[in-house]
PDB file of C-alpha atoms and ligand atoms in Angstrom:
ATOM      1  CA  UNK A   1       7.558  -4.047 -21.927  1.00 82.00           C
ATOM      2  CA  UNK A   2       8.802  -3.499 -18.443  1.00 86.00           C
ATOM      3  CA  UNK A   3      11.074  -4.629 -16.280  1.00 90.00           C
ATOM      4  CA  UNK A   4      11.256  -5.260 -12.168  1.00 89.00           C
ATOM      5  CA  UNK A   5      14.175  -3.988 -10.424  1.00 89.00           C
ATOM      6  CA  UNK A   6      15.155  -5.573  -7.151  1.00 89.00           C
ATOM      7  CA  UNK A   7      17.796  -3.854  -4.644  1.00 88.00           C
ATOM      8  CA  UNK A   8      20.611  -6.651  -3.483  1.00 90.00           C
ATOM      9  CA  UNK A   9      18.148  -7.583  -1.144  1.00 86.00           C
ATOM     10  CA  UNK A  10      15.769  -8.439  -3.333  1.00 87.00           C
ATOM     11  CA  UNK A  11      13.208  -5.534  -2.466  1.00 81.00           C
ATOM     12  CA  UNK A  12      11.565  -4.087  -5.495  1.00 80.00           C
ATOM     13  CA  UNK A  13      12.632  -0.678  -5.734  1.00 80.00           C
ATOM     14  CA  UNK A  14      11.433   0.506  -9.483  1.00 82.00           C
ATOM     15  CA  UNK A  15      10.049  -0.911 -12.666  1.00 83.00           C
ATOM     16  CA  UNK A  16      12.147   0.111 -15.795  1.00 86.00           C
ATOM     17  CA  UNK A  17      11.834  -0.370 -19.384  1.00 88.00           C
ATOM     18  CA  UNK A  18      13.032  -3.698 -20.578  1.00 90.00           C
ATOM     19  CA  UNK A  19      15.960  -1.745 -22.964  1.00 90.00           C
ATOM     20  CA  UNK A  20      16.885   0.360 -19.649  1.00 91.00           C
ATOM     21  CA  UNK A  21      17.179  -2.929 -17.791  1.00 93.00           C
ATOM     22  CA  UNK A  22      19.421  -4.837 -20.402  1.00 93.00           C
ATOM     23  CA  UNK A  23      21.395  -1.732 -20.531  1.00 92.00           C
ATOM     24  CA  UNK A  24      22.172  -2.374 -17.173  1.00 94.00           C
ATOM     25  CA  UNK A  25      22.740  -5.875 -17.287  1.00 94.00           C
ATOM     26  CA  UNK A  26      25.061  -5.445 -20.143  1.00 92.00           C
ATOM     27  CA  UNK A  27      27.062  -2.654 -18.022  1.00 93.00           C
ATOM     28  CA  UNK A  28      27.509  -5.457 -14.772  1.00 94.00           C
ATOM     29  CA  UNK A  29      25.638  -3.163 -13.085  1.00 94.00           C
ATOM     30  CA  UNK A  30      22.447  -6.308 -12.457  1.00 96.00           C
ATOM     31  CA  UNK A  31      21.298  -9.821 -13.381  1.00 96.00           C
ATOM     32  CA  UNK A  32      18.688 -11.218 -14.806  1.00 96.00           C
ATOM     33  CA  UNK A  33      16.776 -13.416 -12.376  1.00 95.00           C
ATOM     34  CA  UNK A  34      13.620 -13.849 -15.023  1.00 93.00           C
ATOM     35  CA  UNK A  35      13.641 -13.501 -18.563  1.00 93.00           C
ATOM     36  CA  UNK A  36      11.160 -14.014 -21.179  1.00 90.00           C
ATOM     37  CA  UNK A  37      13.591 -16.074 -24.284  1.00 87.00           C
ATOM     38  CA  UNK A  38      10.107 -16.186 -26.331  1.00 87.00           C
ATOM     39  CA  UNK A  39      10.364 -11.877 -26.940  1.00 83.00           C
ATOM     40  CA  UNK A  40      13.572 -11.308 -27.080  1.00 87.00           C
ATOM     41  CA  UNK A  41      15.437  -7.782 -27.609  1.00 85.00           C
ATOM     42  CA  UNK A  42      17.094  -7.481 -30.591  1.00 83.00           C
ATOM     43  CA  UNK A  43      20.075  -5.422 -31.301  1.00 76.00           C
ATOM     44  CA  UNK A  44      22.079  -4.765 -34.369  1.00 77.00           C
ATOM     45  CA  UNK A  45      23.979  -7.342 -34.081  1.00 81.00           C
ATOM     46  CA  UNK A  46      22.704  -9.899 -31.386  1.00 84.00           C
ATOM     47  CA  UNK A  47      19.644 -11.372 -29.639  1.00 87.00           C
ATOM     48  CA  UNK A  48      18.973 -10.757 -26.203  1.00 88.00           C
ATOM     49  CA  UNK A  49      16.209 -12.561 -24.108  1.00 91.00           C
ATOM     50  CA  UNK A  50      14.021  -9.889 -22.629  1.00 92.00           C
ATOM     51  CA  UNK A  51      14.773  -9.090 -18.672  1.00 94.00           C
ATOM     52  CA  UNK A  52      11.273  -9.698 -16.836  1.00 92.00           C
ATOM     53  CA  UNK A  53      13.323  -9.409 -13.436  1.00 94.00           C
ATOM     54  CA  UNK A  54      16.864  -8.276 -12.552  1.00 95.00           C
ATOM     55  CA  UNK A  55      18.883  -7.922  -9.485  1.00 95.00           C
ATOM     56  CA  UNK A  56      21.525  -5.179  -9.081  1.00 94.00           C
ATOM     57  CA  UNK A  57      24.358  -6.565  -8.366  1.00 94.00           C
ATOM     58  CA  UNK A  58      25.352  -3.546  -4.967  1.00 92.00           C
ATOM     59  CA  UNK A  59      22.899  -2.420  -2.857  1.00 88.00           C
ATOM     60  CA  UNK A  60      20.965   0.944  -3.783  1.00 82.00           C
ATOM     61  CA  UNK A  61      20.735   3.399  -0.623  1.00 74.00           C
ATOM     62  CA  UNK A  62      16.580   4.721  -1.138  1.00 66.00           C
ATOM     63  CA  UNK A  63      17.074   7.639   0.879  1.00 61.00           C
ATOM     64  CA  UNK A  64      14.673   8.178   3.955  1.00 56.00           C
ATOM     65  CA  UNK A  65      13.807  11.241   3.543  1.00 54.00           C
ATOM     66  CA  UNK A  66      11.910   9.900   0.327  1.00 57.00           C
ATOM     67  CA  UNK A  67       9.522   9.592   2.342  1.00 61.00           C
ATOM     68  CA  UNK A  68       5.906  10.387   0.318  1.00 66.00           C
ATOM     69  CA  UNK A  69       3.563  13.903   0.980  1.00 74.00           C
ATOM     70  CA  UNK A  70       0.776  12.605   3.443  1.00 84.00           C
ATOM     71  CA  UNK A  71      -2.781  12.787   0.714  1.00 86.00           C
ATOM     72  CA  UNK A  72      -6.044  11.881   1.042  1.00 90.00           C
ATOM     73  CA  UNK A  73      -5.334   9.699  -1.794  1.00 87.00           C
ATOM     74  CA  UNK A  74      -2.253   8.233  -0.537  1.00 86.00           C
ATOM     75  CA  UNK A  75      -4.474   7.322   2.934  1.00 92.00           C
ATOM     76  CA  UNK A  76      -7.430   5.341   0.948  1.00 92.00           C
ATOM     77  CA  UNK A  77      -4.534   3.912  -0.825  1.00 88.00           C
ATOM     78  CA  UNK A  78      -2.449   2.501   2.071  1.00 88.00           C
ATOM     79  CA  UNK A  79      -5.559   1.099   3.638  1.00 93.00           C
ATOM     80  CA  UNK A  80      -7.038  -0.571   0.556  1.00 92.00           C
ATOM     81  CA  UNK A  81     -10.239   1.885   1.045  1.00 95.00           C
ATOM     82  CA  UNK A  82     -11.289  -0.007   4.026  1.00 96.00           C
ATOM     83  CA  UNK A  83     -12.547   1.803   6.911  1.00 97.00           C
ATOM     84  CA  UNK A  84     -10.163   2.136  10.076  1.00 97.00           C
ATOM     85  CA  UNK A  85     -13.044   1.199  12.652  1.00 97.00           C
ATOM     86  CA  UNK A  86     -15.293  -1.338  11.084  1.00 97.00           C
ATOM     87  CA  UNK A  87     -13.789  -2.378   7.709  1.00 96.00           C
ATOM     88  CA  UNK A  88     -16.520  -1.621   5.443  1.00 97.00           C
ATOM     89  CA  UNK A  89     -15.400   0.063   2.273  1.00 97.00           C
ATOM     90  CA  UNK A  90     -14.337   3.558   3.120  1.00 96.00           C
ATOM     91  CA  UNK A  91     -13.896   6.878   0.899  1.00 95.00           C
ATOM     92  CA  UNK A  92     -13.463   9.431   3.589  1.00 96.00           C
ATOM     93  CA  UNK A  93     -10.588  10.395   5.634  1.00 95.00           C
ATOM     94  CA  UNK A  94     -10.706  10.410   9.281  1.00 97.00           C
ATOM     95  CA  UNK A  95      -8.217  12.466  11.876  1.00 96.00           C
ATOM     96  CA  UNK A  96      -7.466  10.007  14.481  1.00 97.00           C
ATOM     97  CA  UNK A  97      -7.104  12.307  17.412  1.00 96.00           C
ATOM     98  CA  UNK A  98      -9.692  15.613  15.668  1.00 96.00           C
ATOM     99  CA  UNK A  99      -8.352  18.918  13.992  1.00 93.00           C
ATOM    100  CA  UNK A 100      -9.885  20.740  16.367  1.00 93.00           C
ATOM    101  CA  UNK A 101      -8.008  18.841  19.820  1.00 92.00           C
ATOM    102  CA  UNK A 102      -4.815  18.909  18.036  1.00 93.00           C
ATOM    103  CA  UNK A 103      -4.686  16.675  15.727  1.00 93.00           C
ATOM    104  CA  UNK A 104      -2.360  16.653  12.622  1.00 91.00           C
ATOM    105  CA  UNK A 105      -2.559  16.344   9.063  1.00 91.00           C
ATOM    106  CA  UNK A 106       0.151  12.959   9.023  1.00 91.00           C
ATOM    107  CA  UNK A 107       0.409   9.532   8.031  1.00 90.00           C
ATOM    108  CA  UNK A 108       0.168   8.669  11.147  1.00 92.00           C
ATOM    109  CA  UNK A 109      -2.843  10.572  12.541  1.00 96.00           C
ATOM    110  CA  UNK A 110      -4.837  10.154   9.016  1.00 96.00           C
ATOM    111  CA  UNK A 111      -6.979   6.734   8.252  1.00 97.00           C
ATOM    112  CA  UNK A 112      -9.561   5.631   5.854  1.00 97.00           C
ATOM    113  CA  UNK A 113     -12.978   6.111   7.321  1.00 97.00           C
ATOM    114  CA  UNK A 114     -16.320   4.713   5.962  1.00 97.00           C
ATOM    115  CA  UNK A 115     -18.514   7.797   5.603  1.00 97.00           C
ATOM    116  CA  UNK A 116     -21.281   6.045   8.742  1.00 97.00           C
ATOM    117  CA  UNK A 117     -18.022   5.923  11.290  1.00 97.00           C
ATOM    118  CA  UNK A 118     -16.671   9.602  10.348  1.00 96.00           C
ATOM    119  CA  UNK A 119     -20.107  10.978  10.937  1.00 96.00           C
ATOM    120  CA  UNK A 120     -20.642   9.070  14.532  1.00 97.00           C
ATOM    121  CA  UNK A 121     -17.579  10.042  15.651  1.00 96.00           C
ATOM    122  CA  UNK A 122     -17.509  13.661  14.793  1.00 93.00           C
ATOM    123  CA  UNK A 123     -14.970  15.217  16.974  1.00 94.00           C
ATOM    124  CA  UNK A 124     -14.293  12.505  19.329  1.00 95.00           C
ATOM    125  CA  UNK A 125     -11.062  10.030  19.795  1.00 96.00           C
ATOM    126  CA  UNK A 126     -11.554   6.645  19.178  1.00 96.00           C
ATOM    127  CA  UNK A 127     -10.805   5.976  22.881  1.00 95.00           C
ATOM    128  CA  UNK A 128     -14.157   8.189  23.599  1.00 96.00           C
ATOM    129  CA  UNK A 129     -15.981   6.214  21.799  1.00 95.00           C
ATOM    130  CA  UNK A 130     -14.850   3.274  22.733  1.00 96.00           C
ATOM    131  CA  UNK A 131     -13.402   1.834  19.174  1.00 96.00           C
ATOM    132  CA  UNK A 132     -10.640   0.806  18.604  1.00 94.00           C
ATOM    133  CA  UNK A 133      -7.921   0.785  15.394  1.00 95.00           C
ATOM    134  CA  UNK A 134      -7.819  -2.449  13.514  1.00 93.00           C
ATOM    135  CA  UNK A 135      -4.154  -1.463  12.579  1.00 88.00           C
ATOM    136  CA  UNK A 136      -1.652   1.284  13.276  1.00 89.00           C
ATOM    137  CA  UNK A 137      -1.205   4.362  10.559  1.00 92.00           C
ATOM    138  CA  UNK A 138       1.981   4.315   9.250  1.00 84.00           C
ATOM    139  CA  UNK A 139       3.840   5.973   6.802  1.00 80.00           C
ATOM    140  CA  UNK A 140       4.162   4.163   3.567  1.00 73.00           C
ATOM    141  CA  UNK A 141       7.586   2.170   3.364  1.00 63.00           C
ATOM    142  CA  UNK A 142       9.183   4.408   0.681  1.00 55.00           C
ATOM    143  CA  UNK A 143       9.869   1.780  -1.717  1.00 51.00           C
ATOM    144  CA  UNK A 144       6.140   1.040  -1.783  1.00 47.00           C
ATOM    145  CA  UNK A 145       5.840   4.458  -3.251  1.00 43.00           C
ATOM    146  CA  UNK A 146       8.162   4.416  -6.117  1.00 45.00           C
ATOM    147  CA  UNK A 147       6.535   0.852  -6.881  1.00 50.00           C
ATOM    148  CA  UNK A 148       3.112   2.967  -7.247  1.00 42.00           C
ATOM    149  CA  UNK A 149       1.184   2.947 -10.475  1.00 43.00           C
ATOM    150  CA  UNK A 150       2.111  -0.634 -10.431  1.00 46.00           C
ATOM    151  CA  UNK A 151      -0.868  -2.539  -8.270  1.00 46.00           C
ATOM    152  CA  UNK A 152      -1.474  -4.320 -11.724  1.00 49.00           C
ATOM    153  CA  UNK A 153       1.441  -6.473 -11.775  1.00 52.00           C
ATOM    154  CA  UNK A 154       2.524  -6.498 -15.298  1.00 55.00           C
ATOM    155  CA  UNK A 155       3.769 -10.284 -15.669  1.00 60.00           C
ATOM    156  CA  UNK A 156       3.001 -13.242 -13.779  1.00 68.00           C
ATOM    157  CA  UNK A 157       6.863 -13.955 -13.751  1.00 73.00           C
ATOM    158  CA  UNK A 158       6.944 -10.732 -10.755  1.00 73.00           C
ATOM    159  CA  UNK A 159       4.600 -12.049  -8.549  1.00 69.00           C
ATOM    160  CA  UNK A 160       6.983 -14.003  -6.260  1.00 71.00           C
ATOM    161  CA  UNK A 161       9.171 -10.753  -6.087  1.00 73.00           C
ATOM    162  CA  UNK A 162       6.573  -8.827  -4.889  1.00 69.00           C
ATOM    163  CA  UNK A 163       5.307 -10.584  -1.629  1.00 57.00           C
ATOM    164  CA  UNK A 164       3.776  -7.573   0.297  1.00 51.00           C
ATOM    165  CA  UNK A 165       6.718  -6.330   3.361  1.00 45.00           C
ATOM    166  CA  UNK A 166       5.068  -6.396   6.763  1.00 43.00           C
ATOM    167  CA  UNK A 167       4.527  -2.269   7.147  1.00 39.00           C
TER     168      UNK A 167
HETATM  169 ZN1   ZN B 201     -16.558   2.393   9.405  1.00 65.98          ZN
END
């Protein structure tokens, strides 16, 4: 089973296993804010209720510069596979401002695009055509990214901890 670990500000930062996580309660290092007493971890000598959440007790610096590889994945991902222009379920990529006028390969200049939009608006800017962005590209908030592989919250006893930051 697995564990959620919150920063001293309670943002999630990474999911451990629940042995790594009483390891660290044990060392002073966090404390358990959920626990599971109905599964608990047992030790040679002693009974331990299994950590379901823990807080670390001083703040963990996540380093900026963490900052995920732009992908086409990663894109679909941080819009939910919704389209940039007219929400409809999207599986292409779209450059904002084109390739061919400049335009980068970033987080900021990539979106989701349903394949009907990408194909109107060729190699045009949204401001030729007259649409408009339903929300600004942004790079994903790094701790978003080491929560990945996670979108199936593994117990019901994370879901307050995990309230979605405004990006
Ligand atoms: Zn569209």
């Amino acid at each position: 089973m697995r564990t959620l670990v919150l920063n001293a500000g309670y943002e999630p930062i990474s999911i451990v296993s629940d042995r790594r996580a009483l390891v660290l309660v044990l060392g002073g290092k966090a404390s358990v804010l959920e626990a599971d007493e109905t599964r608990p971890l047992r030790s040679m000598c002693e009974d331990f209720a299994r950590p379901q959440v823990i807080l670390l007790n001083r703040y963990v610096r996540i380093p900026m510069t963490r900052q995920a590889p732009v992908s086409r994945k990663g894109v679909l991902r941080r819009d939910s596979h919704r389209c940039a222009y007219c929400d409809a379920f999207a599986n292409t990529i779209d450059h904002v401002q084109p390739r061919s006028r400049g335009g980068r390969d970033s987080w900021e200049n990539l979106v989701a695009c349903c394949l009907r939009c990408n194909n109107v608006k060729g190699d045009r800017t949204p401001e030729e055509m007259g649409w408009t962005l339903r929300r600004r590209p942004l790079p994903p908030l790094p701790h978003r990214w080491i929560m990945r592989g996670s979108e199936r919250t593994d117990a019901e006893e994370w879901a307050p901890y995990l309230v979605p930051v405004a990006a």
